[in-house]
Amino acid sequence: MRRFLPWLAVAMVLLVPAIAAADDGTFASYEQRGWGWLFLASFGFGFLTSLTPCVYPMIPITLAIFGARGENVSRGRALALATAYVGGMGLTYATLGVTFALIGKAGDFGTQLANPWIVFPLVLLFLALAASMFGAFDLQLPSGLQAKLNQVGGKGFGGAFAMGLVGGLIAAPCTGPFLAGLLASVSTTGNAAMGGALLFTYAIGMGVLFWVLAAFAMGLPKSGAWMDGVKSTGAIGLLFAAIYYLKPFIPGIRTIASPEWWFLLAAIGVAVLGIVIGAIHLSFHGPWGERIRKGFGVALVLGGALGIWMWKMTPKQHLPWLHDETAAFEKARAEGKGVMVDFSATWCNPCEELEVTFGDPEVFEAITSKFVPLKFDVTEGTDADNDRKSRYKADELPSVVFMSPDGRVLGRINTKLEPDEILPVIGKATKQLSGGPTASAK
């Protein structure tokens, strides 16, 4: 029975990233589902990072630090040394999380995701990382610097902790596809304590592999085709991330999809075809025929993945939005309706998800029958945008405010809601259209 415990532990650990990846993969979506899900996602993606090529070469070094393979080191001591190592790594990432949270609070990080001077260099970084993972070149720290970092520390718990402090730096080239999304989410919160806790959790996820190795001294599989497959999968994910961040600069990207089921099935079919052709298992270092097959397969997988994402984010129908505040309130008074004010931005993923909810037939009818839809696009973060957000107390996105024609606040929405969740909110706002006094936003 005891010989199966290592594999049971590994199986349990592998379930975590599977659960965390059961959504669209954006950290903002996990935040909308609650902090518990965001912490679970941080842990899961941290574990996935530990399976990337930059971490794999560190394993023999860290095993030597723990003494996991030493004859005179007990399993308990090996686990304690591994804990010290992971704790050092956690301190490094927690410091990074606190820093980005404070920077985001001061600089409105979300708005910067629509700034070409911010987004284009980020996209170029993603493309470079993808090219590296496809094998175009080796992306790693300079050999001299990495050798010096490997020499940090020493024997005992202090040495393990010190090595952990720099362990995250050695793994840095492969953390991009996961860490970038988490840092972006942390930056929008402006919460330093939460930022540090999330990044520490990310480091704990990375450290699970080291704990397992320290506890059971498992043999390492040799690098080979499976590692190339992992790298190709990561590269495709990076290409997807590049397109995702370019979204504000591609206005028609959400209009080419259909909300019908046939579109989803077609997109899945295209992605599967790309995998079969060779997007994952073939190499760009083989004969030209193999390279062409792999390139075509990668394009199909990427196109299919984008199709699935666009299908999910495409509303079944669009509300008849007005964009002029005065005209919207005049129309509301003339028709005896309220006004539903929606603040959105091209970089706000939960805002797009709310658009899908608004397109639900029952929700669409509940809104249009009693409210005039008014949309403010605050992507650019101008003075006028900030003034409107201040007047309506819409400090965070998404933000939807239900108003009476005379400016009374009837209800608010500050998170993504499903149709069955938003209908009671609309119903309550509708009842208050002719009700008592509420807070004024004007």
Coordinates of C-alpha atoms in Angstrom, one line a residue:
M1 CA 0.0 0.0 0.0
R2 CA 2.8 2.4 0.9
R3 CA 4.4 2.2 -2.5
F4 CA 1.2 3.6 -4.0
L5 CA 1.2 6.7 -1.8
P6 CA 3.6 8.7 -3.9
W7 CA 1.4 8.2 -7.0
L8 CA -1.7 9.0 -5.0
A9 CA -0.1 12.2 -3.8
V10 CA 0.8 13.2 -7.4
A11 CA -2.7 12.3 -8.6
M12 CA -4.3 14.6 -5.9
V13 CA -1.9 17.4 -6.8
L14 CA -2.7 17.1 -10.5
L15 CA -6.4 17.5 -9.8
V16 CA -5.9 21.1 -8.5
P17 CA -4.7 22.7 -11.7
A18 CA -7.4 20.7 -13.5
I19 CA -10.1 22.3 -11.3
A20 CA -8.5 25.7 -11.5
A21 CA -8.4 25.5 -15.3
A22 CA -12.1 24.7 -15.6
D23 CA -12.8 28.3 -16.8
D24 CA -11.6 30.6 -19.5
G25 CA -8.2 30.9 -17.9
T26 CA -8.3 34.6 -17.1
F27 CA -7.6 35.5 -13.5
A28 CA -10.3 38.2 -13.6
S29 CA -12.9 35.5 -14.2
Y30 CA -11.8 33.7 -11.0
E31 CA -11.9 36.9 -9.0
Q32 CA -15.5 37.4 -10.1
R33 CA -16.3 33.9 -8.7
G34 CA -14.8 34.8 -5.3
W35 CA -11.4 35.1 -3.7
G36 CA -11.4 31.4 -2.9
W37 CA -11.4 30.6 -6.6
L38 CA -8.7 33.1 -7.2
F39 CA -6.5 31.6 -4.6
L40 CA -7.2 28.1 -6.1
A41 CA -6.3 29.4 -9.5
S42 CA -3.0 30.9 -8.2
F43 CA -2.1 27.6 -6.6
G44 CA -3.0 25.6 -9.7
F45 CA -1.2 27.8 -12.1
G46 CA 1.8 27.8 -9.8
F47 CA 1.9 24.0 -10.0
L48 CA 1.6 24.1 -13.8
T49 CA 4.6 26.5 -13.8
S50 CA 6.6 23.9 -11.9
L51 CA 6.2 21.5 -14.9
T52 CA 7.8 24.0 -17.4
P53 CA 11.3 23.5 -18.8
C54 CA 12.9 26.3 -16.8
V55 CA 12.0 24.6 -13.5
Y56 CA 12.9 21.1 -14.5
P57 CA 16.7 21.5 -14.5
M58 CA 16.4 23.0 -11.0
I59 CA 15.1 19.7 -9.5
P60 CA 18.5 17.9 -9.1
I61 CA 20.0 21.1 -7.5
T62 CA 17.1 21.4 -5.1
L63 CA 17.2 17.7 -4.2
A64 CA 20.8 18.1 -3.3
I65 CA 19.9 21.1 -1.1
F66 CA 17.2 19.2 0.8
G67 CA 19.4 16.2 1.1
A68 CA 16.4 14.1 -0.1
R69 CA 18.7 11.5 -1.6
G70 CA 21.2 11.4 1.3
E71 CA 21.5 8.3 3.3
N72 CA 21.6 10.2 6.6
V73 CA 18.6 12.5 6.0
S74 CA 15.3 11.5 7.3
R75 CA 12.1 12.1 5.3
G76 CA 11.0 14.6 8.0
R77 CA 14.1 16.6 7.7
A78 CA 14.0 16.5 3.9
L79 CA 10.4 17.9 4.0
A80 CA 11.5 20.6 6.5
L81 CA 14.4 21.7 4.2
A82 CA 12.0 21.7 1.2
T83 CA 9.6 23.8 3.2
A84 CA 12.4 26.3 4.0
Y85 CA 13.3 26.4 0.3
V86 CA 9.6 27.0 -0.8
G87 CA 9.3 29.6 2.0
G88 CA 12.2 31.6 0.5
M89 CA 10.7 31.3 -3.0
G90 CA 7.3 32.4 -1.5
L91 CA 8.9 35.6 0.0
T92 CA 10.4 36.5 -3.4
Y93 CA 7.0 36.2 -5.2
A94 CA 5.1 37.8 -2.3
T95 CA 7.3 40.9 -2.5
L96 CA 6.6 41.0 -6.3
G97 CA 2.8 40.8 -5.6
V98 CA 2.9 43.6 -3.0
T99 CA 4.9 45.8 -5.4
F100 CA 2.6 45.3 -8.3
A101 CA -0.5 45.9 -6.2
L102 CA 0.9 49.2 -5.0
I103 CA 1.9 50.2 -8.5
G104 CA -1.5 49.2 -9.9
K105 CA -3.3 51.3 -7.1
A106 CA -1.3 54.3 -8.1
G107 CA -1.4 53.9 -11.8
D108 CA -4.8 52.5 -12.8
F109 CA -3.2 49.4 -14.3
G110 CA -6.4 48.3 -16.0
T111 CA -6.6 51.4 -18.1
Q112 CA -3.0 50.9 -19.2
L113 CA -4.1 47.6 -20.9
A114 CA -5.6 49.9 -23.6
N115 CA -2.3 51.9 -24.0
P116 CA -0.4 50.8 -27.1
W117 CA 2.9 51.8 -25.4
I118 CA 2.2 49.2 -22.7
V119 CA 0.4 46.5 -24.7
F120 CA 2.6 46.2 -27.8
P121 CA 5.9 45.6 -25.8
L122 CA 4.0 43.0 -23.7
V123 CA 2.7 41.3 -26.9
L124 CA 6.3 41.3 -28.3
L125 CA 7.5 39.7 -25.1
F126 CA 4.8 37.0 -25.4
L127 CA 5.8 36.3 -29.0
A128 CA 9.4 36.0 -28.1
L129 CA 8.6 33.6 -25.3
A130 CA 6.4 31.6 -27.7
A131 CA 9.3 31.4 -30.2
S132 CA 11.6 30.3 -27.5
M133 CA 9.3 27.5 -26.4
F134 CA 8.9 26.4 -30.0
G135 CA 12.7 26.0 -30.0
A136 CA 13.7 29.0 -32.0
F137 CA 16.3 29.9 -29.4
D138 CA 17.1 29.2 -25.7
L139 CA 15.7 31.8 -23.3
Q140 CA 17.5 31.6 -20.0
L141 CA 19.5 33.8 -17.6
P142 CA 23.1 34.4 -18.6
S143 CA 25.2 31.3 -17.6
G144 CA 27.5 33.2 -15.3
L145 CA 24.6 34.8 -13.4
Q146 CA 22.7 31.5 -13.2
A147 CA 25.9 29.7 -11.9
K148 CA 26.3 32.4 -9.2
L149 CA 22.6 32.0 -8.2
N150 CA 23.0 28.3 -8.0
Q151 CA 25.9 28.8 -5.5
V152 CA 23.7 30.9 -3.1
G153 CA 22.9 29.3 0.2
G154 CA 24.6 26.4 1.9
K155 CA 23.8 23.6 4.3
G156 CA 20.9 23.6 6.7
F157 CA 17.7 25.5 6.8
G158 CA 19.3 28.9 6.2
G159 CA 20.9 27.7 3.0
A160 CA 17.7 26.2 1.7
F161 CA 15.8 29.4 2.5
A162 CA 18.5 31.5 0.8
M163 CA 18.4 29.3 -2.3
G164 CA 14.6 29.6 -2.4
L165 CA 14.9 33.4 -2.5
V166 CA 16.7 33.2 -5.8
G167 CA 15.0 30.0 -7.1
G168 CA 12.1 32.1 -8.5
L169 CA 14.6 34.2 -10.5
I170 CA 16.1 31.1 -12.1
A171 CA 12.6 29.9 -13.1
A172 CA 11.6 33.4 -14.3
P173 CA 11.8 32.8 -18.1
C174 CA 9.0 30.2 -17.9
T175 CA 6.6 31.9 -15.5
G176 CA 5.4 34.4 -18.2
P177 CA 2.2 32.8 -19.4
F178 CA 0.9 32.3 -15.8
L179 CA 2.5 35.0 -13.8
A180 CA 1.6 37.9 -16.2
G181 CA -2.1 37.2 -15.8
L182 CA -1.9 37.0 -12.0
L183 CA 0.1 40.2 -11.7
A184 CA -2.4 42.0 -14.0
S185 CA -5.2 40.9 -11.7
V186 CA -3.3 41.9 -8.6
S187 CA -2.5 45.3 -10.0
T188 CA -6.2 46.1 -10.5
T189 CA -7.0 45.5 -6.9
G190 CA -4.6 47.9 -5.3
N191 CA -4.7 45.6 -2.3
A192 CA -1.1 45.0 -1.2
A193 CA -1.9 42.3 1.4
M194 CA -4.0 40.4 -1.0
G195 CA -1.4 40.8 -3.7
G196 CA 1.3 39.4 -1.5
A197 CA -0.9 36.5 -0.3
L198 CA -1.9 35.5 -3.9
L199 CA 1.7 35.5 -5.1
F200 CA 2.8 33.5 -2.0
T201 CA 0.1 31.0 -2.9
Y202 CA 1.4 30.9 -6.5
A203 CA 4.9 30.0 -5.0
I204 CA 3.3 27.3 -2.8
G205 CA 1.8 25.8 -6.0
M206 CA 5.3 25.8 -7.6
G207 CA 6.7 24.2 -4.5
V208 CA 4.4 21.2 -4.4
L209 CA 6.6 19.3 -6.8
F210 CA 9.6 19.9 -4.6
W211 CA 7.8 18.6 -1.5
V212 CA 6.7 15.5 -3.4
L213 CA 10.3 14.9 -4.6
A214 CA 11.7 15.5 -1.1
A215 CA 9.2 13.1 0.5
F216 CA 9.4 10.2 -1.9
A217 CA 12.7 10.8 -3.8
M218 CA 10.9 9.9 -7.0
G219 CA 13.0 9.3 -10.1
L220 CA 12.9 11.9 -12.8
P221 CA 11.7 11.0 -16.3
K222 CA 14.2 11.8 -19.1
S223 CA 13.5 14.8 -21.2
G224 CA 12.1 13.9 -24.6
A225 CA 8.9 14.1 -26.7
W226 CA 6.7 14.8 -23.7
M227 CA 8.8 17.9 -22.8
D228 CA 8.6 19.2 -26.4
G229 CA 4.8 18.7 -26.1
V230 CA 4.6 20.7 -22.9
K231 CA 6.7 23.5 -24.5
S232 CA 4.5 23.6 -27.6
T233 CA 1.4 23.8 -25.5
G234 CA 2.8 26.6 -23.5
A235 CA 3.8 28.4 -26.7
I236 CA 0.3 28.2 -28.1
G237 CA -1.0 29.6 -24.8
L238 CA 1.4 32.5 -25.2
L239 CA 0.2 33.2 -28.7
F240 CA -3.3 33.2 -27.4
A241 CA -2.4 35.6 -24.7
A242 CA -0.8 37.9 -27.2
I243 CA -4.0 38.1 -29.2
Y244 CA -6.0 38.5 -26.0
Y245 CA -4.0 41.6 -25.1
L246 CA -4.4 43.0 -28.6
K247 CA -8.1 42.8 -28.3
P248 CA -8.7 46.5 -27.7
F249 CA -6.9 47.3 -30.9
I250 CA -9.0 44.8 -33.0
P251 CA -12.5 46.2 -32.9
G252 CA -14.1 43.6 -35.0
I253 CA -12.7 40.5 -33.2
R254 CA -16.0 40.0 -31.3
T255 CA -18.3 40.5 -34.3
I256 CA -17.0 37.6 -36.4
A257 CA -18.3 34.9 -34.1
S258 CA -21.8 33.5 -33.8
P259 CA -23.5 32.5 -30.5
E260 CA -25.0 29.4 -32.2
W261 CA -23.9 25.9 -31.3
W262 CA -22.7 25.1 -34.8
F263 CA -20.0 27.7 -34.4
L264 CA -18.7 26.2 -31.2
L265 CA -18.6 22.7 -32.6
A266 CA -16.8 24.0 -35.7
A267 CA -14.2 25.8 -33.5
I268 CA -13.6 22.6 -31.4
G269 CA -13.3 20.6 -34.6
V270 CA -10.7 23.0 -36.0
A271 CA -8.6 22.9 -32.8
V272 CA -8.8 19.0 -32.7
L273 CA -7.7 18.9 -36.3
G274 CA -4.7 21.1 -35.6
I275 CA -3.7 18.7 -32.8
V276 CA -4.0 15.7 -35.0
I277 CA -2.0 17.3 -37.8
G278 CA 0.9 17.9 -35.4
A279 CA 0.6 21.2 -33.5
I280 CA 1.8 19.5 -30.3
H281 CA 3.8 16.4 -31.2
L282 CA 5.8 17.5 -34.3
S283 CA 8.8 19.7 -34.3
F284 CA 10.0 22.8 -36.1
H285 CA 13.5 21.3 -36.2
G286 CA 12.4 18.4 -38.4
P287 CA 12.2 18.2 -42.3
W288 CA 10.5 21.1 -44.0
G289 CA 7.4 19.0 -44.6
E290 CA 7.1 18.4 -40.8
R291 CA 7.7 22.1 -40.1
I292 CA 4.9 23.1 -42.5
R293 CA 2.6 20.5 -40.9
K294 CA 3.3 21.8 -37.4
G295 CA 2.9 25.4 -38.4
F296 CA -0.4 24.7 -40.0
G297 CA -1.5 22.7 -37.0
V298 CA -0.5 25.5 -34.6
A299 CA -2.5 27.9 -36.7
L300 CA -5.6 25.7 -36.6
V301 CA -5.3 25.1 -32.8
L302 CA -4.9 28.8 -32.2
G303 CA -7.8 29.6 -34.5
G304 CA -10.0 27.0 -32.9
A305 CA -9.2 28.3 -29.4
L306 CA -10.0 31.8 -30.4
G307 CA -13.2 30.6 -31.9
I308 CA -14.2 28.9 -28.7
W309 CA -13.4 32.0 -26.7
M310 CA -15.3 34.3 -29.1
W311 CA -18.3 32.0 -29.0
K312 CA -18.4 32.2 -25.2
M313 CA -18.1 36.0 -25.3
T314 CA -20.7 36.6 -28.0
P315 CA -24.2 37.7 -26.8
K316 CA -27.3 36.2 -28.3
Q317 CA -28.6 39.7 -28.9
H318 CA -27.4 43.2 -28.2
L319 CA -29.2 45.8 -26.1
P320 CA -30.2 49.0 -28.0
W321 CA -27.5 51.1 -26.3
L322 CA -27.5 54.9 -26.2
H323 CA -24.3 56.8 -25.5
D324 CA -25.6 60.3 -24.9
E325 CA -26.5 60.8 -21.2
T326 CA -28.9 63.7 -21.8
A327 CA -30.8 61.8 -24.6
A328 CA -31.0 58.7 -22.5
F329 CA -32.7 60.4 -19.6
E330 CA -35.0 62.4 -21.8
K331 CA -36.1 59.2 -23.5
A332 CA -36.6 57.6 -20.1
R333 CA -38.9 60.4 -19.0
A334 CA -40.8 60.4 -22.2
E335 CA -41.5 56.6 -22.0
G336 CA -41.9 56.4 -18.3
K337 CA -38.9 54.1 -17.8
G338 CA -35.7 54.1 -15.8
V339 CA -32.1 54.2 -17.1
M340 CA -29.6 51.4 -16.9
V341 CA -26.1 53.0 -16.9
D342 CA -23.3 50.5 -17.9
F343 CA -19.6 51.4 -17.4
S344 CA -17.4 49.2 -19.5
A345 CA -13.9 49.1 -21.1
T346 CA -12.4 47.0 -23.8
W347 CA -9.9 45.5 -21.3
C348 CA -12.6 44.5 -18.8
N349 CA -13.4 40.8 -19.3
P350 CA -16.2 40.7 -16.7
C351 CA -17.8 43.6 -18.6
E352 CA -17.9 41.5 -21.7
E353 CA -19.3 38.6 -19.7
L354 CA -22.1 40.8 -18.5
E355 CA -22.9 41.7 -22.1
V356 CA -23.5 38.0 -22.6
T357 CA -25.9 37.9 -19.7
F358 CA -27.7 41.0 -21.0
G359 CA -28.2 39.1 -24.3
D360 CA -30.2 36.3 -22.5
P361 CA -33.8 36.6 -23.9
E362 CA -35.4 36.9 -20.5
V363 CA -32.9 39.4 -19.2
F364 CA -33.1 41.3 -22.5
E365 CA -36.9 41.7 -22.1
A366 CA -36.7 42.6 -18.4
I367 CA -34.2 45.4 -19.2
T368 CA -35.7 46.9 -22.4
S369 CA -39.3 46.9 -21.1
K370 CA -38.5 49.0 -18.1
F371 CA -35.1 50.7 -18.7
V372 CA -33.3 52.7 -21.4
P373 CA -29.8 51.2 -21.7
L374 CA -27.0 53.8 -21.5
K375 CA -23.4 52.8 -22.0
F376 CA -20.2 54.7 -21.1
D377 CA -17.0 53.4 -22.6
V378 CA -14.2 54.4 -20.1
T379 CA -11.4 52.5 -21.8
E380 CA -9.2 55.6 -22.3
G381 CA -9.7 56.9 -18.7
T382 CA -10.1 60.5 -19.7
D383 CA -11.1 63.3 -17.4
A384 CA -14.6 63.0 -18.7
D385 CA -14.6 59.3 -18.0
N386 CA -13.3 59.8 -14.5
D387 CA -15.9 62.5 -13.8
R388 CA -18.7 60.2 -14.8
K389 CA -17.4 57.3 -12.7
S390 CA -17.1 59.7 -9.8
R391 CA -20.7 61.0 -10.2
Y392 CA -22.2 57.6 -10.5
K393 CA -19.8 56.1 -7.8
A394 CA -18.6 53.6 -10.4
D395 CA -15.1 53.2 -9.0
E396 CA -14.5 49.6 -10.3
L397 CA -15.5 47.7 -13.3
P398 CA -17.8 46.2 -14.1
S399 CA -20.3 48.7 -12.8
V400 CA -24.0 49.0 -13.7
V401 CA -26.3 51.5 -12.1
F402 CA -30.1 51.4 -12.4
M403 CA -31.5 55.0 -12.2
S404 CA -34.9 56.6 -12.1
P405 CA -35.5 59.5 -14.6
D406 CA -35.0 62.0 -11.8
G407 CA -31.6 60.6 -10.9
R408 CA -32.4 58.3 -8.0
V409 CA -30.3 55.2 -7.7
L410 CA -32.5 52.1 -7.8
G411 CA -29.8 49.4 -7.7
R412 CA -26.2 48.4 -8.6
I413 CA -24.3 45.6 -10.1
N414 CA -20.5 45.4 -9.5
T415 CA -19.8 41.8 -10.6
K416 CA -20.5 39.3 -13.3
L417 CA -23.9 37.7 -12.8
E418 CA -25.7 34.9 -14.5
P419 CA -29.3 35.4 -15.9
D420 CA -30.9 33.8 -12.8
E421 CA -28.8 36.1 -10.6
I422 CA -29.4 39.4 -12.4
L423 CA -33.2 39.0 -12.8
P424 CA -33.9 39.6 -9.1
V425 CA -31.7 42.7 -9.2
I426 CA -33.6 44.1 -12.2
G427 CA -36.9 43.2 -10.6
K428 CA -36.1 45.1 -7.4
A429 CA -35.0 48.1 -9.4
T430 CA -38.2 48.0 -11.4
K431 CA -40.3 48.0 -8.2
Q432 CA -38.4 51.1 -6.9
L433 CA -39.1 53.1 -10.1
S434 CA -42.1 54.6 -8.4
G435 CA -41.0 53.9 -4.8
G436 CA -39.4 55.9 -2.0
P437 CA -36.3 58.0 -1.9
T438 CA -32.9 56.5 -2.6
A439 CA -29.4 57.9 -3.1
S440 CA -28.9 60.3 -5.9
A441 CA -26.0 60.0 -8.4
K442 CA -26.4 63.4 -10.0

